[in-house]
mmCIF file of C-alpha atoms in Angstrom:
data_model
loop_
_atom_site.group_PDB
_atom_site.id
_atom_site.type_symbol
_atom_site.label_atom_id
_atom_site.label_comp_id
_atom_site.label_asym_id
_atom_site.label_seq_id
_atom_site.Cartn_x
_atom_site.Cartn_y
_atom_site.Cartn_z
ATOM 1 C CA MET R 1 -77.510 -59.210 -23.573
ATOM 2 C CA VAL R 2 -80.793 -61.127 -23.258
ATOM 3 C CA ILE R 3 -82.110 -58.786 -20.560
ATOM 4 C CA ARG R 4 -81.625 -55.759 -22.821
ATOM 5 C CA GLU R 5 -83.525 -57.542 -25.576
ATOM 6 C CA ALA R 6 -86.379 -58.175 -23.153
ATOM 7 C CA VAL R 7 -86.432 -54.493 -22.200
ATOM 8 C CA GLU R 8 -86.329 -53.239 -25.780
ATOM 9 C CA ASN R 9 -89.010 -55.688 -26.937
ATOM 10 C CA SER R 10 -91.041 -56.179 -23.794
ATOM 11 C CA SER R 11 -93.655 -58.935 -23.646
ATOM 12 C CA GLU R 12 -94.775 -61.473 -21.050
ATOM 13 C CA ARG R 13 -93.484 -64.313 -23.184
ATOM 14 C CA ARG R 14 -90.045 -62.733 -23.567
ATOM 15 C CA GLU R 15 -89.855 -61.887 -19.843
ATOM 16 C CA SER R 16 -90.733 -65.473 -18.937
ATOM 17 C CA GLY R 17 -88.176 -66.794 -21.402
ATOM 18 C CA VAL R 18 -85.355 -64.662 -20.025
ATOM 19 C CA SER R 19 -86.270 -65.666 -16.449
ATOM 20 C CA ALA R 20 -86.153 -69.321 -17.464
ATOM 21 C CA LEU R 21 -82.768 -68.824 -19.117
ATOM 22 C CA LEU R 22 -81.283 -67.116 -16.057
ATOM 23 C CA TRP R 23 -82.646 -69.856 -13.821
ATOM 24 C CA HIS R 24 -81.114 -72.493 -16.092
ATOM 25 C CA VAL R 25 -77.725 -70.753 -15.802
ATOM 26 C CA MET R 26 -77.991 -70.591 -11.994
ATOM 27 C CA ARG R 27 -79.183 -74.134 -11.501
ATOM 28 C CA GLY R 28 -76.726 -76.873 -10.654
ATOM 29 C CA THR R 29 -78.112 -80.178 -9.490
ATOM 30 C CA SER R 30 -81.841 -80.641 -9.006
ATOM 31 C CA SER R 31 -81.712 -79.362 -5.420
ATOM 32 C CA ARG R 32 -78.754 -76.982 -5.384
ATOM 33 C CA LEU R 33 -77.551 -73.804 -7.053
ATOM 34 C CA HIS R 34 -74.593 -73.796 -9.428
ATOM 35 C CA SER R 35 -71.275 -72.552 -8.062
ATOM 36 C CA LYS R 36 -71.561 -69.546 -10.397
ATOM 37 C CA ALA R 37 -75.075 -68.662 -9.228
ATOM 38 C CA GLU R 38 -73.849 -65.893 -6.929
ATOM 39 C CA GLN R 39 -72.208 -64.111 -9.851
ATOM 40 C CA VAL R 40 -75.446 -64.259 -11.828
ATOM 41 C CA LEU R 41 -77.484 -62.981 -8.878
ATOM 42 C CA ARG R 42 -75.140 -60.080 -8.216
ATOM 43 C CA LEU R 43 -75.215 -59.188 -11.890
ATOM 44 C CA VAL R 44 -79.000 -59.108 -12.309
ATOM 45 C CA MET R 45 -79.444 -57.153 -9.069
ATOM 46 C CA ASP R 46 -76.813 -54.574 -9.940
ATOM 47 C CA GLU R 47 -77.955 -50.990 -10.443
ATOM 48 C CA SER R 48 -76.651 -50.973 -14.025
ATOM 49 C CA ILE R 49 -78.991 -53.851 -14.918
ATOM 50 C CA LEU R 50 -82.098 -52.872 -12.965
ATOM 51 C CA SER R 51 -81.899 -49.322 -14.350
ATOM 52 C CA MET R 52 -81.503 -50.496 -17.922
ATOM 53 C CA HIS R 53 -84.969 -49.316 -18.904
ATOM 54 C CA ASP R 54 -83.901 -45.750 -18.032
ATOM 55 C CA GLU R 55 -81.396 -45.911 -20.878
ATOM 56 C CA VAL R 56 -83.741 -47.240 -23.542
ATOM 57 C CA GLY R 57 -86.866 -45.472 -22.290
ATOM 58 C CA GLU R 58 -88.983 -48.610 -22.520
ATOM 59 C CA GLY R 59 -90.018 -51.581 -20.399
ATOM 60 C CA SER R 60 -90.222 -49.631 -17.170
ATOM 61 C CA ASP R 61 -90.565 -52.724 -14.956
ATOM 62 C CA THR R 62 -89.383 -55.461 -17.284
ATOM 63 C CA VAL R 63 -86.078 -56.103 -15.517
ATOM 64 C CA VAL R 64 -87.793 -56.298 -12.126
ATOM 65 C CA LYS R 65 -90.251 -58.824 -13.580
ATOM 66 C CA VAL R 66 -87.386 -60.861 -15.025
ATOM 67 C CA VAL R 67 -85.535 -60.952 -11.695
ATOM 68 C CA THR R 68 -88.662 -61.790 -9.681
ATOM 69 C CA GLY R 69 -89.506 -64.473 -12.219
ATOM 70 C CA THR R 70 -86.054 -65.996 -11.776
ATOM 71 C CA LEU R 71 -86.354 -65.964 -7.985
ATOM 72 C CA LYS R 72 -89.851 -67.430 -8.208
ATOM 73 C CA ARG R 73 -88.477 -70.390 -10.140
ATOM 74 C CA SER R 74 -85.774 -70.765 -7.492
ATOM 75 C CA CYS R 75 -88.367 -70.776 -4.701
ATOM 76 C CA GLU R 76 -90.452 -73.395 -6.470
ATOM 77 C CA VAL R 77 -87.558 -75.844 -6.728
ATOM 78 C CA LEU R 78 -85.066 -75.192 -3.930
ATOM 79 C CA GLU R 79 -85.272 -75.705 -0.188
ATOM 80 C CA PRO R 80 -85.165 -72.620 2.075
ATOM 81 C CA THR R 81 -81.601 -73.285 3.237
ATOM 82 C CA GLU R 82 -80.381 -73.434 -0.351
ATOM 83 C CA LEU R 83 -82.044 -70.098 -1.058
ATOM 84 C CA ASN R 84 -79.992 -68.258 1.569
ATOM 85 C CA LEU R 85 -77.506 -67.275 -1.132
ATOM 86 C CA ALA R 86 -80.185 -65.413 -3.086
ATOM 87 C CA TRP R 87 -81.540 -63.634 0.017
ATOM 88 C CA ASN R 88 -78.053 -62.618 1.135
ATOM 89 C CA CYS R 89 -77.283 -61.167 -2.301
ATOM 90 C CA LEU R 90 -80.553 -59.241 -2.342
ATOM 91 C CA LEU R 91 -80.181 -57.877 1.199
ATOM 92 C CA LYS R 92 -76.578 -56.863 0.573
ATOM 93 C CA GLU R 93 -77.539 -54.991 -2.597
ATOM 94 C CA ILE R 94 -80.373 -53.221 -0.767
ATOM 95 C CA ASN R 95 -78.023 -52.103 2.006
ATOM 96 C CA LEU R 96 -75.545 -50.815 -0.585
ATOM 97 C CA SER R 97 -78.268 -48.822 -2.322
ATOM 98 C CA ILE R 98 -79.139 -47.202 1.022
ATOM 99 C CA VAL R 99 -75.508 -46.298 1.704
ATOM 100 C CA ASN R 100 -75.076 -44.933 -1.835
ATOM 101 C CA GLU R 101 -78.432 -43.096 -1.696
ATOM 102 C CA GLN R 102 -79.667 -44.759 -4.898
ATOM 103 C CA LEU R 103 -83.391 -44.283 -4.324
ATOM 104 C CA LEU R 104 -84.664 -45.538 -7.677
ATOM 105 C CA HIS R 105 -82.495 -48.628 -7.386
ATOM 106 C CA LEU R 106 -83.645 -49.151 -3.801
ATOM 107 C CA ASN R 107 -87.307 -48.939 -4.832
ATOM 108 C CA ARG R 108 -86.824 -51.651 -7.445
ATOM 109 C CA LEU R 109 -84.979 -53.888 -5.014
ATOM 110 C CA LEU R 110 -87.723 -53.449 -2.414
ATOM 111 C CA SER R 111 -90.281 -54.509 -5.023
ATOM 112 C CA ILE R 112 -88.256 -57.678 -5.574
ATOM 113 C CA LEU R 113 -87.885 -58.355 -1.838
ATOM 114 C CA THR R 114 -91.610 -57.856 -1.232
ATOM 115 C CA PHE R 115 -92.443 -60.260 -4.041
ATOM 116 C CA VAL R 116 -90.103 -62.890 -2.627
ATOM 117 C CA ILE R 117 -91.644 -62.637 0.849
ATOM 118 C CA GLN R 118 -95.160 -62.813 -0.581
ATOM 119 C CA PHE R 119 -94.349 -66.070 -2.345
ATOM 120 C CA ARG R 120 -95.974 -68.842 -0.316
ATOM 121 C CA LYS R 121 -96.334 -66.364 2.572
ATOM 122 C CA GLY R 122 -92.655 -66.238 3.353
ATOM 123 C CA THR R 123 -92.168 -69.932 4.032
ATOM 124 C CA LYS R 124 -89.105 -70.000 1.789
ATOM 125 C CA ILE R 125 -87.076 -67.755 4.095
ATOM 126 C CA CYS R 126 -85.231 -69.451 6.961
ATOM 127 C CA ASN R 127 -84.028 -66.477 8.962
ATOM 128 C CA TYR R 128 -85.944 -63.210 9.194
ATOM 129 C CA VAL R 129 -83.549 -61.446 11.558
ATOM 130 C CA PRO R 130 -81.569 -59.770 8.709
ATOM 131 C CA VAL R 131 -84.863 -58.672 7.144
ATOM 132 C CA PHE R 132 -86.003 -57.148 10.457
ATOM 133 C CA GLU R 133 -82.694 -55.292 10.750
ATOM 134 C CA LEU R 134 -83.119 -54.003 7.211
ATOM 135 C CA VAL R 135 -86.678 -52.792 7.845
ATOM 136 C CA LYS R 136 -85.508 -51.011 11.002
ATOM 137 C CA LEU R 137 -82.862 -49.198 8.945
ATOM 138 C CA LEU R 138 -85.402 -48.359 6.229
ATOM 139 C CA VAL R 139 -87.845 -46.955 8.780
ATOM 140 C CA GLN R 140 -85.156 -44.842 10.433
ATOM 141 C CA THR R 141 -83.837 -43.569 7.104
ATOM 142 C CA TYR R 142 -86.932 -43.059 4.971
ATOM 143 C CA VAL R 143 -90.061 -43.210 7.126
ATOM 144 C CA THR R 144 -89.378 -41.569 10.500
ATOM 145 C CA PRO R 145 -91.532 -38.393 10.506
ATOM 146 C CA ASN R 146 -88.616 -35.961 10.717
ATOM 147 C CA CYS R 147 -86.286 -37.720 8.283
ATOM 148 C CA SER R 148 -84.969 -35.586 5.408
ATOM 149 C CA TYR R 149 -85.934 -38.152 2.760
ATOM 150 C CA LEU R 150 -89.653 -38.446 3.531
ATOM 151 C CA GLU R 151 -90.805 -35.350 1.670
ATOM 152 C CA HIS R 152 -88.699 -36.055 -1.407
ATOM 153 C CA SER R 153 -89.040 -39.838 -1.580
ATOM 154 C CA PRO R 154 -92.678 -40.749 -0.843
ATOM 155 C CA GLU R 155 -92.391 -43.735 -3.173
ATOM 156 C CA THR R 156 -89.658 -45.227 -0.989
ATOM 157 C CA ALA R 157 -91.788 -44.702 2.127
ATOM 158 C CA ASN R 158 -94.675 -46.425 0.347
ATOM 159 C CA LYS R 159 -92.416 -49.347 -0.561
ATOM 160 C CA VAL R 160 -91.414 -49.697 3.094
ATOM 161 C CA LEU R 161 -95.065 -49.674 4.194
ATOM 162 C CA GLY R 162 -95.830 -52.345 1.613
ATOM 163 C CA LEU R 163 -92.911 -54.457 2.821
ATOM 164 C CA ILE R 164 -94.103 -54.248 6.433
ATOM 165 C CA LEU R 165 -97.642 -55.282 5.443
ATOM 166 C CA CYS R 166 -96.160 -58.188 3.535
ATOM 167 C CA LEU R 167 -94.121 -59.329 6.543
ATOM 168 C CA LEU R 168 -97.247 -59.205 8.705
ATOM 169 C CA ASN R 169 -98.749 -61.954 6.552
ATOM 170 C CA VAL R 170 -95.970 -64.391 7.478
ATOM 171 C CA HIS R 171 -97.308 -66.831 10.069
ATOM 172 C CA VAL R 172 -93.998 -67.401 11.836
ATOM 173 C CA ILE R 173 -93.746 -63.633 12.432
ATOM 174 C CA VAL R 174 -97.384 -63.038 13.377
ATOM 175 C CA ASN R 175 -97.568 -65.916 15.839
ATOM 176 C CA GLY R 176 -94.787 -64.441 17.966
ATOM 177 C CA LEU R 177 -96.026 -60.852 18.023
ATOM 178 C CA ILE R 178 -96.686 -59.086 21.322
ATOM 179 C CA PRO R 179 -96.814 -55.331 22.072
ATOM 180 C CA THR R 180 -93.261 -55.396 23.448
ATOM 181 C CA SER R 181 -91.781 -57.286 20.500
ATOM 182 C CA THR R 182 -88.648 -55.687 19.084
ATOM 183 C CA ILE R 183 -90.148 -55.253 15.628
ATOM 184 C CA VAL R 184 -93.241 -53.557 17.079
ATOM 185 C CA VAL R 185 -90.996 -50.988 18.756
ATOM 186 C CA ASP R 186 -88.788 -50.618 15.674
ATOM 187 C CA TRP R 187 -91.724 -50.174 13.298
ATOM 188 C CA ALA R 188 -93.772 -47.843 15.520
ATOM 189 C CA PRO R 189 -92.555 -44.635 13.768
ATOM 190 C CA VAL R 190 -94.441 -45.569 10.587
ATOM 191 C CA PHE R 191 -97.701 -44.766 12.378
ATOM 192 C CA HIS R 192 -96.649 -41.142 12.868
ATOM 193 C CA ILE R 193 -95.757 -40.162 9.318
ATOM 194 C CA ARG R 194 -97.816 -37.704 7.289
ATOM 195 C CA ASN R 195 -98.170 -39.804 4.172
ATOM 196 C CA SER R 196 -101.224 -40.213 1.954
ATOM 197 C CA ARG R 197 -100.980 -43.977 2.364
ATOM 198 C CA LEU R 198 -101.031 -44.018 6.167
ATOM 199 C CA LEU R 199 -104.802 -44.492 6.489
ATOM 200 C CA GLY R 200 -104.728 -47.262 3.902
ATOM 201 C CA PHE R 201 -101.812 -48.842 5.758
ATOM 202 C CA ILE R 202 -103.761 -48.793 9.033
ATOM 203 C CA LYS R 203 -106.812 -50.268 7.309
ATOM 204 C CA ASN R 204 -104.692 -53.168 6.066
ATOM 205 C CA ILE R 205 -103.323 -53.666 9.580
ATOM 206 C CA LEU R 206 -106.872 -53.846 10.964
ATOM 207 C CA LEU R 207 -107.748 -56.573 8.468
ATOM 208 C CA LYS R 208 -104.878 -58.807 9.541
ATOM 209 C CA ASP R 209 -104.566 -61.457 12.243
ATOM 210 C CA SER R 210 -105.779 -60.461 15.718
ATOM 211 C CA ASN R 211 -102.207 -60.833 17.010
ATOM 212 C CA VAL R 212 -101.135 -58.036 14.672
ATOM 213 C CA ILE R 213 -103.922 -55.723 15.837
ATOM 214 C CA SER R 214 -103.158 -56.458 19.486
ATOM 215 C CA ALA R 215 -99.425 -55.879 19.058
ATOM 216 C CA PHE R 216 -99.818 -52.528 17.294
ATOM 217 C CA LYS R 217 -102.970 -51.315 19.060
ATOM 218 C CA THR R 218 -101.320 -48.400 20.863
ATOM 219 C CA GLU R 219 -99.707 -47.130 17.657
ATOM 220 C CA ILE R 220 -102.970 -47.533 15.730
ATOM 221 C CA ILE R 221 -104.972 -45.593 18.310
ATOM 222 C CA SER R 222 -102.419 -42.804 18.528
ATOM 223 C CA ALA R 223 -102.294 -42.453 14.738
ATOM 224 C CA LEU R 224 -106.078 -42.375 14.347
ATOM 225 C CA ASP R 225 -106.396 -39.866 17.166
ATOM 226 C CA SER R 226 -103.965 -37.519 15.426
ATOM 227 C CA LEU R 227 -105.906 -37.788 12.148
ATOM 228 C CA ILE R 228 -109.481 -37.451 13.445
ATOM 229 C CA VAL R 229 -109.750 -33.705 12.732
ATOM 230 C CA SER R 230 -108.200 -33.760 9.252
ATOM 231 C CA SER R 231 -109.827 -37.007 8.054
ATOM 232 C CA PRO R 232 -112.879 -37.670 10.257
ATOM 233 C CA ALA R 233 -114.822 -39.862 7.834
ATOM 234 C CA GLU R 234 -111.852 -42.116 7.104
ATOM 235 C CA VAL R 235 -110.858 -42.402 10.766
ATOM 236 C CA LEU R 236 -114.409 -43.223 11.869
ATOM 237 C CA CYS R 237 -114.578 -45.905 9.201
ATOM 238 C CA LEU R 238 -111.385 -47.468 10.551
ATOM 239 C CA LEU R 239 -112.684 -47.328 14.119
ATOM 240 C CA LEU R 240 -115.850 -49.102 13.004
ATOM 241 C CA ILE R 241 -113.776 -51.763 11.250
ATOM 242 C CA PHE R 242 -111.893 -52.377 14.472
ATOM 243 C CA PHE R 243 -114.977 -52.743 16.643
ATOM 244 C CA GLU R 244 -116.757 -54.889 14.056
ATOM 245 C CA ARG R 245 -113.769 -57.221 13.936
ATOM 246 C CA ASP R 246 -113.386 -57.229 17.680
ATOM 247 C CA GLY R 247 -117.012 -58.218 18.205
ATOM 248 C CA LYS R 248 -117.067 -57.045 21.818
ATOM 249 C CA SER R 249 -118.573 -54.066 23.567
ATOM 250 C CA HIS R 250 -115.590 -53.236 25.703
ATOM 251 C CA SER R 251 -114.602 -49.604 26.051
ATOM 252 C CA PHE R 252 -111.898 -47.965 24.018
ATOM 253 C CA ASP R 253 -110.081 -47.194 27.260
ATOM 254 C CA GLY R 254 -109.945 -50.901 27.970
ATOM 255 C CA PHE R 255 -108.468 -51.427 24.555
ATOM 256 C CA ILE R 256 -105.608 -48.982 25.014
ATOM 257 C CA GLY R 257 -105.125 -49.207 28.760
ATOM 258 C CA GLU R 258 -106.016 -46.785 31.495
ATOM 259 C CA SER R 259 -104.486 -43.725 29.818
ATOM 260 C CA VAL R 260 -107.050 -41.600 27.990
ATOM 261 C CA ASP R 261 -104.430 -39.268 26.551
ATOM 262 C CA LYS R 262 -104.180 -41.513 23.506
ATOM 263 C CA ILE R 263 -107.691 -40.514 22.430
ATOM 264 C CA SER R 264 -107.903 -36.949 23.732
ATOM 265 C CA LYS R 265 -108.311 -35.393 20.273
ATOM 266 C CA THR R 266 -110.956 -37.939 19.319
ATOM 267 C CA ARG R 267 -112.996 -37.264 22.445
ATOM 268 C CA GLU R 268 -112.742 -33.500 21.961
ATOM 269 C CA PHE R 269 -113.759 -33.833 18.314
ATOM 270 C CA PHE R 270 -116.769 -35.962 19.231
ATOM 271 C CA GLU R 271 -117.953 -33.505 21.872
ATOM 272 C CA GLU R 272 -117.509 -30.548 19.521
ATOM 273 C CA ARG R 273 -119.479 -32.257 16.735
ATOM 274 C CA LEU R 274 -122.296 -33.296 19.065
ATOM 275 C CA CYS R 275 -122.597 -29.745 20.388
ATOM 276 C CA TYR R 276 -122.579 -28.428 16.833
ATOM 277 C CA TRP R 277 -125.453 -30.701 15.809
ATOM 278 C CA PHE R 278 -127.376 -29.787 18.948
ATOM 279 C CA ARG R 279 -127.150 -26.105 17.969
ATOM 280 C CA VAL R 280 -128.148 -26.837 14.366
ATOM 281 C CA ILE R 281 -131.224 -28.813 15.405
ATOM 282 C CA MET R 282 -132.262 -26.267 18.021
ATOM 283 C CA ASP R 283 -131.993 -23.481 15.439
ATOM 284 C CA ILE R 284 -134.407 -25.441 13.268
ATOM 285 C CA VAL R 285 -136.760 -26.042 16.199
ATOM 286 C CA GLU R 286 -136.743 -22.535 17.686
ATOM 287 C CA GLU R 287 -136.147 -20.338 14.664
ATOM 288 C CA ASN R 288 -137.845 -22.509 12.054
ATOM 289 C CA GLU R 289 -134.763 -22.051 9.896
ATOM 290 C CA ILE R 290 -134.066 -23.953 6.707
ATOM 291 C CA VAL R 291 -130.637 -25.520 7.043
ATOM 292 C CA GLU R 292 -128.690 -27.165 4.239
ATOM 293 C CA ILE R 293 -127.178 -30.411 5.504
ATOM 294 C CA HIS R 294 -124.666 -32.389 3.484
ATOM 295 C CA ALA R 295 -124.722 -36.176 3.364
ATOM 296 C CA CYS R 296 -121.031 -36.397 4.269
ATOM 297 C CA ASP R 297 -121.666 -34.431 7.480
ATOM 298 C CA LEU R 298 -124.508 -36.761 8.419
ATOM 299 C CA ALA R 299 -122.246 -39.746 7.749
ATOM 300 C CA VAL R 300 -119.688 -38.357 10.191
ATOM 301 C CA LEU R 301 -122.412 -37.831 12.810
ATOM 302 C CA TRP R 302 -123.640 -41.389 12.329
ATOM 303 C CA GLY R 303 -120.100 -42.676 12.741
ATOM 304 C CA ILE R 304 -119.637 -40.669 15.931
ATOM 305 C CA LEU R 305 -122.854 -42.038 17.417
ATOM 306 C CA ASP R 306 -121.805 -45.569 16.488
ATOM 307 C CA VAL R 307 -118.333 -45.290 18.011
ATOM 308 C CA TYR R 308 -119.132 -42.971 20.947
ATOM 309 C CA PRO R 309 -120.082 -45.706 23.472
ATOM 310 C CA HIS R 310 -116.731 -47.399 22.945
ATOM 311 C CA ILE R 311 -114.508 -44.400 23.502
ATOM 312 C CA CYS R 312 -116.452 -42.000 25.707
ATOM 313 C CA CYS R 313 -118.485 -44.226 27.995
ATOM 314 C CA ARG R 314 -116.175 -43.544 30.939
ATOM 315 C CA HIS R 315 -114.679 -40.153 30.204
ATOM 316 C CA GLY R 316 -117.179 -38.504 27.873
ATOM 317 C CA ARG R 317 -119.982 -36.135 28.809
ATOM 318 C CA PRO R 318 -123.301 -38.010 28.665
ATOM 319 C CA SER R 319 -125.054 -34.640 28.570
ATOM 320 C CA SER R 320 -123.824 -34.174 24.996
ATOM 321 C CA ILE R 321 -125.713 -37.253 23.851
ATOM 322 C CA THR R 322 -128.699 -36.494 26.079
ATOM 323 C CA ASN R 323 -128.985 -32.952 24.743
ATOM 324 C CA LEU R 324 -128.790 -34.193 21.164
ATOM 325 C CA ILE R 325 -131.514 -36.773 21.783
ATOM 326 C CA ASP R 326 -133.742 -34.147 23.415
ATOM 327 C CA ALA R 327 -133.218 -31.812 20.467
ATOM 328 C CA LEU R 328 -134.107 -34.576 18.011
ATOM 329 C CA MET R 329 -137.244 -35.421 19.984
ATOM 330 C CA ARG R 330 -138.315 -31.777 19.871
ATOM 331 C CA LEU R 331 -137.642 -31.664 16.149
ATOM 332 C CA LEU R 332 -139.763 -34.760 15.555
ATOM 333 C CA SER R 333 -142.607 -33.322 17.618
ATOM 334 C CA ILE R 334 -142.965 -30.237 15.432
ATOM 335 C CA ASP R 335 -146.158 -30.259 13.380
ATOM 336 C CA THR R 336 -145.430 -30.315 9.686
#
């Protein structure tokens, strides 16, 4: 079979050639798929084909590249309505892989789906409702914090995060987003997972359209608040990104509503760090001690001072800042 040849002797030229051949087989008239196209699509998306590289031990992603190349050619030529057949085949195969617990197969299919959505920013897909339903199922099955798969299938969770980020680049989706949107509620659990990619995921969210940030703001704040102690530098960086993008000096409370519970850990962490630095500086002033200070600790302090007015202006303790300033003034007044 031509796909096996491409796997055994992998090269960009061979992959492109096989994609072109499959597209030629699927193509009917200039604007429609051949009546046998569904059979071809089901074949190339089958687990036995996509896992072919496991048998030969080569071309780890060749088959995925061949399939995405074939779908890319389809997207370039066909109208969105004519492409429904391909999307339906892909979504059906993904759902089957979930039911059959075929994680490796699922990961490959999600790579294909993400590629398809990325192509021309999703304009080739007519109906996103089935995709939303699929993502909801994926989140419930593989991403929800307490799900049994999360610890043993981090790659699948990462694929789901990548798919969500991809969907949030589609204008027709972004333009209709509000905090109470169904997909916002369905996707909220992803912000509570303990995954190494969560901070990177949030950073990508913060770089997207303002509608996206507004829709997911509560989830973003809650996630960052829960991570402030374990990853202070990274969280402070993300908070700075938000306020730089926002360009306003409104308070954090105004951003998340009247409830301050969402940022309780952040506020406590800030107060604890400010008190710590006050003690360090006063020890230098009063005891003339030599203190070793690390650059990373200073960076965290700088981040706290930069973000503090936004999140603690109403519910923080101004004395913490005042005491720190007084201590710094005393330090600067010491004769050297």
